[in-house]
Amino acid sequence: MTERIGTASRVILRGGEGAFVPVVTLTALILVVWYLACPPMNAVLPQLANVQGLGERYLVAWGLERPVLPAPHQVIVELYNSTLGTRLFRQTAEGMVLNPRNLLFHAWVTLSATLVGFAIGALLGIGLAIAIVHSRVLQKSLMPWIIASQTIPILAIAPIIIVALGSIGLTGLIPKSIISAYLSFFPITIGMVKGFSSADSMQLDLMRTYNASRSVTFTKLRWPAALPFLFASLKVSISISLVGAIVGELPTGAQAGLGARLLSGSYYGQTVQIWSALFMAAILAALLLALVSLAERLTLKAMGARR
Amino acid sequence: MTTGMAIDIRDLSLTFETADGPVYALSKANLAVKPGEFVSFIGPSGCGKTTLLRVIADLEKPTSGSITVNGVTPEAARLGRQYGYVFQAPALYPWRNAEANVMLPLEVFGYTRDERQERAKRYLAMVNLSGFEKKYPWQLSGGMQQRVSIARALSFEPALLLMDEPFGALDEIVRDRLNEQLLQLWAETRKTVIFVTHSIPEAVFLSTRIVVMSPRPGRIIDIIDCDLGEKRTLDIRETPEFLKIAHRVREGLRAGHSYDD
Ligand SMILES: Nc1ncnc2c1ncn2[C@@H]1O[C@H](COP(=O)(O)OP(=O)(O)OP(=O)(O)O)[C@@H](O)[C@H]1O
Ligand SMILES: [Mg+2]
């Protein structure tokens, strides 16, 4: 077991080494473009109106109080100040609670809704796929609804869900998770329908010669054959889950969560706060994706995949 | 129903309806196989050997005619798990190692863990794959994969063994050895074996009877008795009796081919 994990981490590191130079180069390029874009993007602001010298314009543009486009280091500093630079816990009458001034508190609020939504979405997605591959009738009747569900803009339906659930007393995590699940089940259903049908006819004939029941055929053939498809779908839907959770925080005027930070930031013209919330969302997405990829590597390795 | 035959085929025909017209895969085949016989099907590519095997295995339904397997319909035989099938390709599950592939039917049939392991070890040893238990299919050569699939079919000791060109992908030496082992296994257990091959020497060496088939439409053109005695070894292939039978098989195949022209 330890040996297996050892190999897996080595594989990941090797992948990391190969990616190091291109990733650093691209990041540097983006930063350069970003810094260069600051003066023209902020040209409308009065602080820049009378600044003539080119060098001076840059210096002013990179240090504005409420910029239209903040400079990268401003975002980094804000990220630091609002996470490590702020107390994570706060003493209240009920004891120690997470401090709402800390961005990590908001990240956690969004992350928890994301994870619950992702779990519901994955279960729903897999369940629907199982129903669809096992029954022609269900395939015919369910598939149009599933596809129609994704043609409705989520921004239109999110407030309806929030209000409807709020009226029966459900607020906070659950409505957000449901919006998140509503978006994330779809790639999983589509991927798993394909995955469950991916066993070739000879592999299926073999099960037939054993007179294997549907459930045995499913657990011993269809499910393992579908696992590579499962991970491909999970990777797509984990980031969609996060988007869903953030969107779920927008219409309520919620007090907590990255979506709430985005909204209050734009309300008060705090662009640096908006950007740091965006960065935090991106960091969360990257972490979640890395976790799914790790689970994928370990699972496929345990299934004897090549390399 | 039928009189104690392992397989009884009467006027069996099978037509595949395809987009560009019907394909007559089998036409009025007749064959009776007694329990414990070793019967080989030989014939040019596309003459319906696999199709006939699949009908016996209830993987394909005949268009007309009748067939019984161990006195019952092929479906009843399949539901009773009475046969082991070795496909033309190994059909291993890539996420299972050699041992786990052999254990697959044993898991489906509910054997205990200990028994599964013991049998996997024993039958992998029988096909000379001891030491390869933990290898995954992609780590094995094509011939080794096919031997795993043979071990898998033997593992639950079915009374009837259906083998579709099991040794087609192997080199001569391994093939010879497996031929001897299969013969020995058959002599010990007296299973009924239906064996598809393209090799005349292999068919003559192994079989008690050889069924010669010809294509378009697929039919049986000759059935040759071929009992070279209980204790054969590979040396028998030099004897006049052996060569005589081989000659007759070759004549049959030639005759079948001439219909094509
Ligand atoms: N599912 C199918 N649909 C349509 N035609 C088929 C199907 N399976 C087989 N055939 C046709 O039936 C004929 C007999 O095929 P079969 O696979 O039984 O040949 P074979 O004797 O096993 O050949 P080979 O020695 O190459 O394996 C061929 O002409 C083939 O094209
Ligand atoms: Mg064939």
Coordinates of C-alpha atoms and ligand atoms in Angstrom, one line a residue:
Chain A
M1 CA 0.0 0.0 0.0
T2 CA 2.7 2.5 1.0
E3 CA 4.7 1.3 -2.0
R4 CA 1.7 2.1 -4.2
I5 CA 1.3 5.6 -2.8
G6 CA 5.0 6.1 -3.2
T7 CA 4.8 5.3 -6.8
A8 CA 1.8 7.5 -7.3
S9 CA 3.4 10.5 -5.8
R10 CA 6.5 9.9 -7.9
V11 CA 4.4 9.8 -11.0
I12 CA 2.7 13.1 -10.0
L13 CA 6.1 14.7 -9.3
R14 CA 7.5 13.6 -12.6
G15 CA 4.4 15.1 -14.3
G16 CA 5.0 18.3 -12.3
E17 CA 8.7 18.5 -13.3
G18 CA 7.8 18.3 -16.9
A19 CA 5.2 21.0 -16.6
F20 CA 7.3 23.4 -14.5
V21 CA 9.0 25.4 -17.2
P22 CA 6.0 26.0 -19.4
V23 CA 3.8 26.9 -16.4
V24 CA 6.3 29.4 -15.1
T25 CA 6.8 31.0 -18.5
L26 CA 3.1 31.4 -19.1
T27 CA 2.5 32.8 -15.6
A28 CA 5.3 35.3 -16.1
L29 CA 3.8 36.3 -19.5
I30 CA 0.4 36.9 -18.0
L31 CA 1.9 39.0 -15.1
V32 CA 3.8 41.2 -17.6
V33 CA 0.7 41.8 -19.7
W34 CA -1.3 42.5 -16.5
Y35 CA 1.1 45.1 -15.2
L36 CA 1.3 46.8 -18.6
A37 CA -2.5 46.9 -18.8
C38 CA -2.9 48.8 -15.5
P39 CA -2.3 52.4 -16.6
P40 CA -4.6 52.4 -19.6
M41 CA -7.3 50.5 -17.7
N42 CA -7.2 53.0 -14.9
A43 CA -6.8 56.1 -17.1
V44 CA -10.4 57.2 -16.3
L45 CA -9.5 57.7 -12.6
P46 CA -8.8 61.3 -11.4
Q47 CA -5.6 60.2 -9.7
L48 CA -4.1 59.5 -13.1
A49 CA -5.5 62.6 -14.9
N50 CA -2.6 64.9 -14.4
V51 CA 0.3 62.4 -14.3
Q52 CA 2.4 62.9 -17.4
G53 CA 5.7 60.9 -17.2
L54 CA 5.4 57.3 -18.3
G55 CA 7.3 55.8 -15.4
E56 CA 5.3 57.9 -13.0
R57 CA 2.0 56.8 -14.6
Y58 CA 3.0 53.2 -14.0
L59 CA 3.9 53.8 -10.3
V60 CA 0.6 55.6 -9.6
A61 CA -1.5 53.1 -11.5
W62 CA 0.1 50.2 -9.6
G63 CA -0.7 51.7 -6.2
L64 CA -4.2 53.1 -6.5
E65 CA -6.6 52.9 -3.6
R66 CA -9.7 51.8 -5.6
P67 CA -8.4 50.9 -9.0
V68 CA -10.5 49.7 -11.9
L69 CA -7.9 47.1 -12.5
P70 CA -5.6 46.4 -9.5
A71 CA -2.0 45.3 -10.0
P72 CA -1.2 41.7 -9.2
H73 CA 0.8 42.5 -6.1
Q74 CA -2.2 44.4 -4.7
V75 CA -4.3 41.4 -5.1
I76 CA -1.7 39.2 -3.5
V77 CA -1.3 41.5 -0.6
E78 CA -5.0 41.7 -0.1
L79 CA -5.2 37.9 -0.3
Y80 CA -2.5 37.7 2.4
N81 CA -4.0 40.3 4.6
S82 CA -7.5 38.8 4.4
T83 CA -6.3 35.2 5.2
L84 CA -3.1 34.8 7.1
G85 CA -3.1 38.5 8.2
T86 CA -6.5 38.2 9.9
R87 CA -7.5 36.1 12.9
L88 CA -9.2 32.9 11.8
F89 CA -11.3 32.5 14.9
R90 CA -13.3 35.0 16.9
Q91 CA -14.6 34.8 20.4
T92 CA -18.4 35.1 20.6
A93 CA -21.0 34.4 23.2
E94 CA -21.4 30.9 21.8
G95 CA -17.6 30.3 21.9
M96 CA -15.0 30.3 19.2
V97 CA -16.3 30.7 15.7
L98 CA -14.7 31.3 12.3
N99 CA -14.0 35.0 11.8
P100 CA -16.1 36.5 8.9
R101 CA -13.4 39.0 8.3
N102 CA -11.2 36.2 7.2
L103 CA -11.4 35.2 3.5
L104 CA -10.8 31.6 4.5
F105 CA -14.2 31.7 6.3
H106 CA -15.9 32.6 3.0
A107 CA -13.9 30.1 1.1
W108 CA -15.0 27.4 3.5
V109 CA -18.7 28.4 3.3
T110 CA -18.5 28.1 -0.5
L111 CA -16.4 25.0 -0.4
S112 CA -18.8 23.1 1.9
A113 CA -21.7 23.9 -0.4
T114 CA -19.6 22.9 -3.4
L115 CA -18.7 19.5 -1.8
V116 CA -22.2 18.7 -0.8
G117 CA -23.5 19.8 -4.3
F118 CA -20.8 17.8 -6.0
A119 CA -21.7 14.7 -3.9
I120 CA -25.4 15.0 -4.7
G121 CA -24.6 15.7 -8.4
A122 CA -22.3 12.7 -8.7
L123 CA -24.8 10.3 -7.1
L124 CA -27.6 11.7 -9.1
G125 CA -25.6 11.6 -12.3
I126 CA -24.4 8.0 -11.8
G127 CA -27.9 6.9 -10.7
L128 CA -29.5 8.4 -13.8
A129 CA -26.8 6.8 -16.0
I130 CA -27.5 3.4 -14.4
A131 CA -31.2 3.8 -15.1
I132 CA -30.6 4.9 -18.6
V133 CA -28.3 2.0 -19.7
H134 CA -30.6 -0.6 -18.1
S135 CA -33.9 0.5 -19.6
R136 CA -34.8 1.7 -23.0
V137 CA -38.0 3.2 -21.8
L138 CA -36.1 5.3 -19.2
Q139 CA -33.6 6.3 -21.8
K140 CA -36.3 7.5 -24.1
S141 CA -38.2 9.3 -21.4
L142 CA -35.4 10.7 -19.2
M143 CA -32.9 11.9 -21.8
P144 CA -34.9 14.8 -23.3
W145 CA -35.5 16.2 -19.7
I146 CA -31.9 15.9 -18.8
I147 CA -30.8 17.8 -21.8
A148 CA -33.6 20.4 -21.4
S149 CA -32.5 21.0 -17.8
Q150 CA -29.2 22.3 -19.0
T151 CA -30.6 24.6 -21.6
I152 CA -32.2 26.8 -18.9
P153 CA -29.8 29.6 -17.9
I154 CA -28.7 28.9 -14.3
L155 CA -28.8 32.6 -13.5
A156 CA -32.5 32.6 -14.3
I157 CA -33.3 29.5 -12.2
A158 CA -31.0 30.1 -9.2
P159 CA -33.2 32.8 -7.6
I160 CA -36.3 30.7 -8.1
I161 CA -34.7 27.8 -6.3
I162 CA -33.4 30.0 -3.5
V163 CA -36.8 31.7 -3.0
A164 CA -38.8 28.5 -3.3
L165 CA -36.6 26.6 -0.8
G166 CA -36.4 29.7 1.5
S167 CA -40.2 29.7 1.7
I168 CA -40.1 26.2 3.1
G169 CA -37.4 27.1 5.6
L170 CA -34.4 25.9 3.7
T171 CA -31.6 28.5 3.6
G172 CA -27.9 28.6 3.6
L173 CA -26.0 25.5 2.5
I174 CA -28.8 23.3 1.1
P175 CA -30.2 25.6 -1.6
K176 CA -26.6 26.4 -2.8
S177 CA -25.8 22.8 -2.9
I178 CA -28.9 22.0 -5.0
I179 CA -27.9 24.6 -7.6
S180 CA -24.4 23.2 -7.6
A181 CA -25.8 19.7 -8.0
Y182 CA -28.2 20.9 -10.7
L183 CA -25.3 21.9 -12.8
S184 CA -22.8 19.2 -12.0
F185 CA -24.9 16.0 -12.5
F186 CA -25.1 16.6 -16.2
P187 CA -21.5 15.8 -17.4
I188 CA -21.5 12.8 -15.1
T189 CA -24.7 11.4 -16.5
I190 CA -23.5 11.8 -20.1
G191 CA -20.0 10.4 -19.3
M192 CA -21.3 7.5 -17.4
V193 CA -23.9 6.5 -20.0
K194 CA -21.0 6.2 -22.3
G195 CA -18.8 4.5 -19.7
F196 CA -21.4 1.9 -18.8
S197 CA -21.8 1.0 -22.5
S198 CA -18.1 0.9 -23.1
A199 CA -17.6 -2.9 -22.4
D200 CA -17.0 -4.7 -25.8
S201 CA -19.4 -7.4 -27.0
M202 CA -17.0 -10.2 -26.3
Q203 CA -16.6 -9.1 -22.6
L204 CA -20.4 -9.0 -22.4
D205 CA -20.8 -12.4 -24.1
L206 CA -18.4 -13.8 -21.5
M207 CA -20.8 -12.7 -18.8
R208 CA -23.7 -14.2 -20.8
T209 CA -22.0 -17.6 -20.9
Y210 CA -21.7 -17.5 -17.1
N211 CA -25.4 -16.7 -16.9
A212 CA -24.4 -13.7 -14.8
S213 CA -27.3 -11.5 -13.5
R214 CA -27.5 -7.9 -14.5
S215 CA -26.2 -6.8 -11.1
V216 CA -23.2 -9.1 -11.4
T217 CA -22.5 -7.9 -14.9
F218 CA -22.8 -4.4 -13.6
T219 CA -20.4 -4.7 -10.7
K220 CA -17.8 -6.9 -12.4
L221 CA -17.9 -5.5 -15.9
R222 CA -19.8 -2.3 -16.6
W223 CA -18.7 -0.4 -13.5
P224 CA -14.9 -1.0 -13.7
A225 CA -15.1 -0.4 -17.5
A226 CA -16.7 2.9 -16.8
L227 CA -14.3 4.2 -14.2
P228 CA -12.0 6.1 -16.6
F229 CA -15.1 7.8 -17.9
L230 CA -16.2 8.6 -14.3
F231 CA -13.0 10.5 -13.5
A232 CA -13.1 12.4 -16.8
S233 CA -16.7 13.5 -15.9
L234 CA -15.8 14.3 -12.3
K235 CA -13.1 16.6 -13.4
V236 CA -15.5 18.6 -15.5
S237 CA -18.2 18.7 -12.9
I238 CA -16.1 19.5 -9.8
S239 CA -15.3 23.0 -11.2
I240 CA -18.9 23.4 -12.4
S241 CA -20.0 22.5 -8.8
L242 CA -17.9 25.4 -7.5
V243 CA -19.4 27.8 -10.1
G244 CA -22.9 26.6 -9.0
A245 CA -22.2 27.3 -5.4
I246 CA -20.9 30.8 -6.1
V247 CA -23.9 31.6 -8.4
G248 CA -26.2 30.3 -5.5
E249 CA -24.7 33.0 -3.3
L250 CA -25.3 35.9 -5.6
P251 CA -29.1 36.4 -5.7
T252 CA -29.7 36.1 -1.9
G253 CA -27.5 38.9 -0.8
A254 CA -25.9 36.3 1.3
Q255 CA -23.6 37.4 4.1
A256 CA -21.1 34.6 3.7
G257 CA -19.3 32.9 0.8
L258 CA -17.1 33.9 -2.1
G259 CA -20.2 34.9 -4.1
A260 CA -21.2 37.3 -1.3
R261 CA -17.6 38.7 -1.3
L262 CA -17.9 39.3 -5.0
L263 CA -21.2 41.0 -4.7
S264 CA -20.3 43.2 -1.7
G265 CA -17.0 44.0 -3.4
S266 CA -18.7 45.3 -6.5
Y267 CA -21.3 47.1 -4.4
Y268 CA -18.7 49.1 -2.6
G269 CA -16.3 49.4 -5.5
Q270 CA -13.7 47.3 -3.8
T271 CA -12.1 45.8 -6.9
V272 CA -9.2 44.4 -4.9
Q273 CA -11.6 42.5 -2.8
I274 CA -13.4 41.2 -5.9
W275 CA -10.1 40.0 -7.4
S276 CA -8.9 38.3 -4.2
A277 CA -12.2 36.5 -4.0
L278 CA -11.8 35.5 -7.6
F279 CA -8.3 34.3 -6.9
M280 CA -9.5 32.3 -3.9
A281 CA -12.2 30.7 -6.1
A282 CA -9.5 29.8 -8.7
I283 CA -7.3 28.3 -6.0
L284 CA -10.2 26.3 -4.7
A285 CA -11.0 25.0 -8.2
A286 CA -7.3 24.0 -8.7
L287 CA -7.2 22.2 -5.4
L288 CA -10.4 20.3 -6.0
L289 CA -9.2 19.4 -9.5
A290 CA -5.9 18.2 -8.1
L291 CA -7.7 16.0 -5.6
V292 CA -9.9 14.4 -8.3
S293 CA -6.8 13.8 -10.4
L294 CA -5.0 12.2 -7.5
A295 CA -8.0 9.9 -6.8
E296 CA -8.0 9.1 -10.5
R297 CA -4.3 8.2 -10.6
L298 CA -4.5 6.1 -7.5
T299 CA -7.7 4.2 -8.7
L300 CA -6.5 3.5 -12.2
K301 CA -3.1 2.5 -10.8
A302 CA -4.8 0.0 -8.5
M303 CA -6.7 -1.2 -11.5
G304 CA -3.4 -2.1 -13.3
A305 CA -3.4 0.8 -15.8
R306 CA -0.3 1.2 -17.8
R307 CA 2.5 3.2 -16.3
Chain B
M1 CA -35.9 -35.7 -26.2
T2 CA -32.6 -36.8 -27.6
T3 CA -30.8 -39.9 -26.8
G4 CA -27.9 -39.0 -24.4
M5 CA -26.1 -36.9 -26.9
A6 CA -23.8 -34.1 -25.7
I7 CA -24.8 -32.1 -28.8
D8 CA -27.4 -32.9 -31.3
I9 CA -27.8 -30.6 -34.3
R10 CA -30.5 -31.2 -36.9
D11 CA -30.9 -29.3 -40.2
L12 CA -29.6 -26.2 -38.4
S13 CA -29.5 -23.0 -40.5
L14 CA -28.6 -19.5 -39.5
T15 CA -29.0 -16.4 -41.8
F16 CA -27.7 -13.0 -40.7
E17 CA -29.9 -10.3 -42.1
T18 CA -27.4 -7.5 -42.9
A19 CA -27.8 -4.1 -44.6
D20 CA -26.5 -5.5 -47.9
G21 CA -28.6 -8.7 -48.0
P22 CA -28.8 -12.0 -46.1
V23 CA -25.6 -13.8 -45.1
Y24 CA -26.1 -17.6 -45.0
A25 CA -23.7 -18.4 -42.2
L26 CA -25.0 -21.9 -41.7
S27 CA -27.0 -24.1 -43.9
K28 CA -28.7 -27.4 -43.0
A29 CA -26.0 -28.6 -40.6
N30 CA -26.4 -32.0 -39.0
L31 CA -24.1 -33.3 -36.3
A32 CA -24.4 -35.5 -33.2
V33 CA -21.6 -35.4 -30.6
K34 CA -21.5 -38.1 -27.9
P35 CA -20.4 -37.2 -24.4
G36 CA -16.7 -37.3 -24.0
E37 CA -15.9 -36.8 -27.7
F38 CA -13.3 -34.4 -28.9
V39 CA -14.7 -32.9 -32.1
S40 CA -12.8 -30.4 -34.2
F41 CA -14.3 -28.0 -36.8
I42 CA -12.0 -27.1 -39.6
G43 CA -12.7 -24.9 -42.7
P44 CA -11.7 -21.8 -44.5
S45 CA -12.3 -18.4 -42.9
G46 CA -15.9 -17.3 -42.9
C47 CA -17.4 -20.7 -43.2
G48 CA -19.5 -20.4 -40.0
K49 CA -17.3 -22.2 -37.4
T50 CA -17.6 -19.4 -34.9
T51 CA -21.3 -19.1 -35.7
L52 CA -21.9 -22.8 -35.0
L53 CA -20.1 -22.5 -31.7
R54 CA -22.1 -19.5 -30.7
V55 CA -25.3 -21.3 -31.5
I56 CA -24.3 -24.1 -29.3
A57 CA -23.4 -21.6 -26.6
D58 CA -26.8 -19.8 -27.0
L59 CA -25.1 -16.6 -28.0
E60 CA -26.8 -16.8 -31.4
K61 CA -30.3 -18.1 -32.2
P62 CA -30.6 -20.4 -35.2
T63 CA -33.0 -19.3 -38.0
S64 CA -34.3 -22.9 -38.4
G65 CA -33.6 -26.5 -37.4
S66 CA -33.2 -27.9 -33.9
I67 CA -30.3 -28.2 -31.5
T68 CA -29.9 -29.7 -28.0
V69 CA -27.0 -29.5 -25.7
N70 CA -26.8 -32.2 -23.0
G71 CA -30.4 -33.1 -23.9
V72 CA -31.8 -29.6 -23.3
T73 CA -32.0 -26.4 -25.3
P74 CA -28.8 -24.3 -25.6
E75 CA -30.5 -21.7 -23.4
A76 CA -31.2 -24.2 -20.6
A77 CA -27.6 -25.4 -20.9
R78 CA -26.3 -21.8 -20.6
L79 CA -28.6 -21.0 -17.7
G80 CA -27.2 -24.2 -16.1
R81 CA -23.7 -23.0 -16.7
Q82 CA -22.8 -26.2 -18.4
Y83 CA -20.1 -25.1 -20.7
G84 CA -16.9 -23.1 -20.8
Y85 CA -16.2 -20.9 -23.8
V86 CA -12.8 -19.8 -25.1
F87 CA -13.3 -17.0 -27.5
Q88 CA -11.3 -16.4 -30.6
A89 CA -9.6 -13.4 -28.9
P90 CA -8.6 -13.6 -25.2
A91 CA -11.4 -11.2 -24.0
L92 CA -9.6 -10.6 -20.7
Y93 CA -10.8 -7.8 -18.4
P94 CA -7.9 -5.3 -18.5
W95 CA -8.4 -4.1 -14.9
R96 CA -7.9 -7.7 -13.6
N97 CA -4.5 -9.4 -13.4
A98 CA -4.1 -12.9 -14.7
E99 CA -5.2 -14.6 -11.5
A100 CA -8.2 -12.3 -11.0
N101 CA -9.3 -13.0 -14.6
V102 CA -9.2 -16.7 -13.9
M103 CA -11.2 -16.2 -10.8
L104 CA -13.9 -14.2 -12.6
P105 CA -16.3 -17.1 -13.3
L106 CA -15.5 -18.5 -9.8
E107 CA -16.6 -15.2 -8.3
V108 CA -19.8 -15.2 -10.4
F109 CA -20.5 -18.8 -9.3
G110 CA -19.9 -18.0 -5.7
Y111 CA -16.9 -20.2 -4.9
T112 CA -15.2 -19.5 -1.6
R113 CA -12.1 -17.3 -1.5
D114 CA -9.8 -20.1 -0.8
E115 CA -11.1 -22.3 -3.5
R116 CA -10.9 -19.4 -6.0
Q117 CA -7.2 -18.9 -5.2
E118 CA -6.4 -22.6 -5.2
R119 CA -8.0 -23.1 -8.6
A120 CA -6.5 -20.0 -10.2
K121 CA -3.1 -21.1 -9.1
R122 CA -3.7 -24.7 -10.3
Y123 CA -5.1 -23.8 -13.8
L124 CA -2.6 -21.0 -14.4
A125 CA 0.1 -23.6 -13.7
M126 CA -1.6 -26.0 -16.1
V127 CA -1.2 -23.5 -18.9
N128 CA 2.4 -22.8 -17.9
L129 CA 1.8 -19.4 -16.4
S130 CA 3.0 -19.9 -12.9
G131 CA 4.7 -16.8 -11.7
F132 CA 2.6 -14.6 -13.9
E133 CA -0.4 -14.5 -11.5
K134 CA -0.1 -10.8 -10.7
K135 CA 0.6 -9.6 -14.3
Y136 CA -2.1 -7.5 -16.0
P137 CA -3.1 -8.4 -19.6
W138 CA -1.1 -5.6 -21.1
Q139 CA 2.0 -7.1 -19.5
L140 CA 1.4 -10.4 -21.2
S141 CA 2.0 -11.5 -24.8
G142 CA -0.9 -12.4 -27.0
G143 CA -0.3 -16.1 -26.5
M144 CA 0.0 -15.7 -22.8
Q145 CA -3.3 -13.8 -22.7
Q146 CA -5.0 -16.6 -24.7
R147 CA -3.6 -19.2 -22.2
V148 CA -5.1 -17.1 -19.3
S149 CA -8.4 -17.3 -21.1
I150 CA -8.1 -21.1 -21.4
A151 CA -7.3 -21.3 -17.7
R152 CA -10.4 -19.2 -17.1
A153 CA -12.6 -21.6 -19.0
L154 CA -11.2 -24.6 -17.3
S155 CA -11.3 -23.2 -13.8
F156 CA -14.9 -24.1 -13.1
E157 CA -14.5 -27.6 -14.8
P158 CA -17.5 -27.5 -17.1
A159 CA -18.7 -30.7 -18.7
L160 CA -18.5 -29.1 -22.2
L161 CA -15.7 -27.0 -23.5
L162 CA -16.2 -24.8 -26.5
M163 CA -12.9 -23.5 -27.9
D164 CA -12.7 -21.1 -30.8
E165 CA -9.1 -21.3 -32.3
P166 CA -7.6 -21.1 -28.8
F167 CA -4.1 -21.7 -30.1
G168 CA -4.3 -19.6 -33.2
A169 CA -2.0 -16.9 -31.8
L170 CA 0.7 -19.2 -30.4
D171 CA 4.1 -20.3 -31.8
E172 CA 4.6 -24.0 -32.8
I173 CA 6.4 -25.1 -29.8
V174 CA 4.0 -23.7 -27.2
R175 CA 1.1 -24.9 -29.4
D176 CA 2.5 -28.4 -29.4
R177 CA 2.9 -28.4 -25.6
L178 CA -0.6 -27.1 -25.1
N179 CA -2.0 -29.6 -27.5
E180 CA -0.4 -32.4 -25.4
Q181 CA -1.7 -30.9 -22.2
L182 CA -5.2 -30.4 -23.6
L183 CA -5.2 -34.0 -24.8
Q184 CA -4.0 -35.2 -21.4
L185 CA -6.7 -33.1 -19.7
W186 CA -9.3 -34.5 -22.0
A187 CA -8.1 -38.1 -21.4
E188 CA -8.3 -37.5 -17.6
T189 CA -11.6 -35.7 -17.3
R190 CA -13.4 -37.0 -20.4
K191 CA -15.1 -33.6 -21.0
T192 CA -16.8 -33.1 -24.3
V193 CA -14.6 -30.7 -26.3
I194 CA -15.7 -28.7 -29.4
F195 CA -12.6 -27.2 -30.9
V196 CA -12.2 -24.9 -33.9
T197 CA -8.9 -24.8 -35.7
H198 CA -7.3 -23.9 -39.0
S199 CA -4.5 -26.4 -38.5
I200 CA -4.9 -29.9 -40.0
P201 CA -2.2 -31.5 -37.9
E202 CA -3.7 -30.0 -34.7
A203 CA -7.2 -31.3 -35.7
V204 CA -5.9 -34.8 -36.5
F205 CA -3.8 -35.0 -33.4
L206 CA -6.4 -33.9 -30.9
S207 CA -9.8 -35.1 -32.2
T208 CA -11.9 -38.2 -32.2
R209 CA -13.8 -36.7 -35.1
I210 CA -13.1 -33.9 -37.5
V211 CA -15.9 -31.8 -39.1
V212 CA -14.9 -30.2 -42.4
M213 CA -16.9 -27.1 -43.3
S214 CA -17.1 -25.0 -46.4
P215 CA -18.3 -21.4 -46.9
R216 CA -21.1 -19.6 -48.7
P217 CA -23.3 -21.0 -47.5
G218 CA -21.6 -22.4 -44.4
R219 CA -22.2 -26.2 -44.3
I220 CA -20.7 -29.4 -43.1
I221 CA -19.2 -31.3 -46.1
D222 CA -17.4 -34.2 -44.4
I223 CA -17.2 -35.8 -40.9
I224 CA -14.0 -37.9 -40.5
D225 CA -13.5 -40.4 -37.7
C226 CA -10.1 -40.1 -36.3
D227 CA -9.2 -42.3 -33.4
L228 CA -5.5 -42.7 -33.1
G229 CA -5.6 -44.5 -29.8
E230 CA -5.6 -43.4 -26.2
K231 CA -2.0 -42.8 -25.5
R232 CA -0.9 -40.6 -28.4
T233 CA 2.2 -38.5 -28.3
L234 CA 3.3 -35.8 -30.8
D235 CA 5.4 -38.5 -32.6
I236 CA 2.2 -40.0 -34.0
R237 CA 2.3 -37.2 -36.5
E238 CA 4.8 -39.1 -38.6
T239 CA 2.8 -42.3 -38.8
P240 CA 1.0 -43.4 -41.9
E241 CA -2.4 -43.5 -40.2
F242 CA -2.0 -39.9 -39.2
L243 CA -0.9 -38.8 -42.6
K244 CA -3.8 -40.7 -44.2
I245 CA -6.4 -38.9 -42.1
A246 CA -4.6 -35.5 -42.6
H247 CA -4.8 -36.2 -46.4
R248 CA -8.5 -36.8 -46.2
V249 CA -9.1 -33.6 -44.3
R250 CA -7.0 -31.7 -46.9
E251 CA -9.0 -33.2 -49.7
G252 CA -12.2 -32.2 -48.0
L253 CA -11.0 -28.6 -47.6
R254 CA -9.9 -28.5 -51.2
A255 CA -13.3 -29.7 -52.4
G256 CA -15.0 -27.0 -50.2
H257 CA -12.8 -24.3 -51.7
S258 CA -13.6 -25.4 -55.3
Y259 CA -17.2 -24.3 -54.8
D260 CA -16.0 -20.8 -54.6
D261 CA -14.6 -20.7 -58.2
Ligands
LIG1 N1 -23.2 -10.7 -36.3 C1 -23.0 -11.0 -37.7 N2 -23.8 -10.3 -38.5 C2 -23.7 -10.5 -39.9 N3 -22.9 -11.4 -40.4 C3 -22.1 -12.2 -39.6 C4 -22.2 -12.0 -38.2 N4 -21.3 -12.9 -37.6 C5 -20.8 -13.6 -38.6 N5 -21.3 -13.2 -39.8 C6 -21.0 -13.7 -41.1 O1 -21.2 -15.1 -41.1 C7 -20.2 -15.8 -41.8 C8 -19.6 -16.8 -40.9 O2 -18.8 -16.2 -39.9 P1 -18.0 -16.9 -38.8 O3 -17.5 -15.9 -37.8 O4 -18.8 -18.0 -38.2 O5 -16.8 -17.6 -39.6 P2 -15.6 -18.5 -39.1 O6 -15.7 -19.8 -39.8 O7 -15.5 -18.5 -37.6 O8 -14.3 -17.7 -39.7 P3 -12.8 -17.5 -39.1 O9 -12.1 -18.8 -39.4 O10 -12.3 -16.4 -39.9 O11 -13.0 -17.2 -37.7 C9 -19.2 -14.8 -42.3 O12 -19.5 -14.6 -43.7 C10 -19.5 -13.5 -41.5 O13 -19.3 -12.4 -42.3
MG2 MG -14.2 -17.7 -36.2

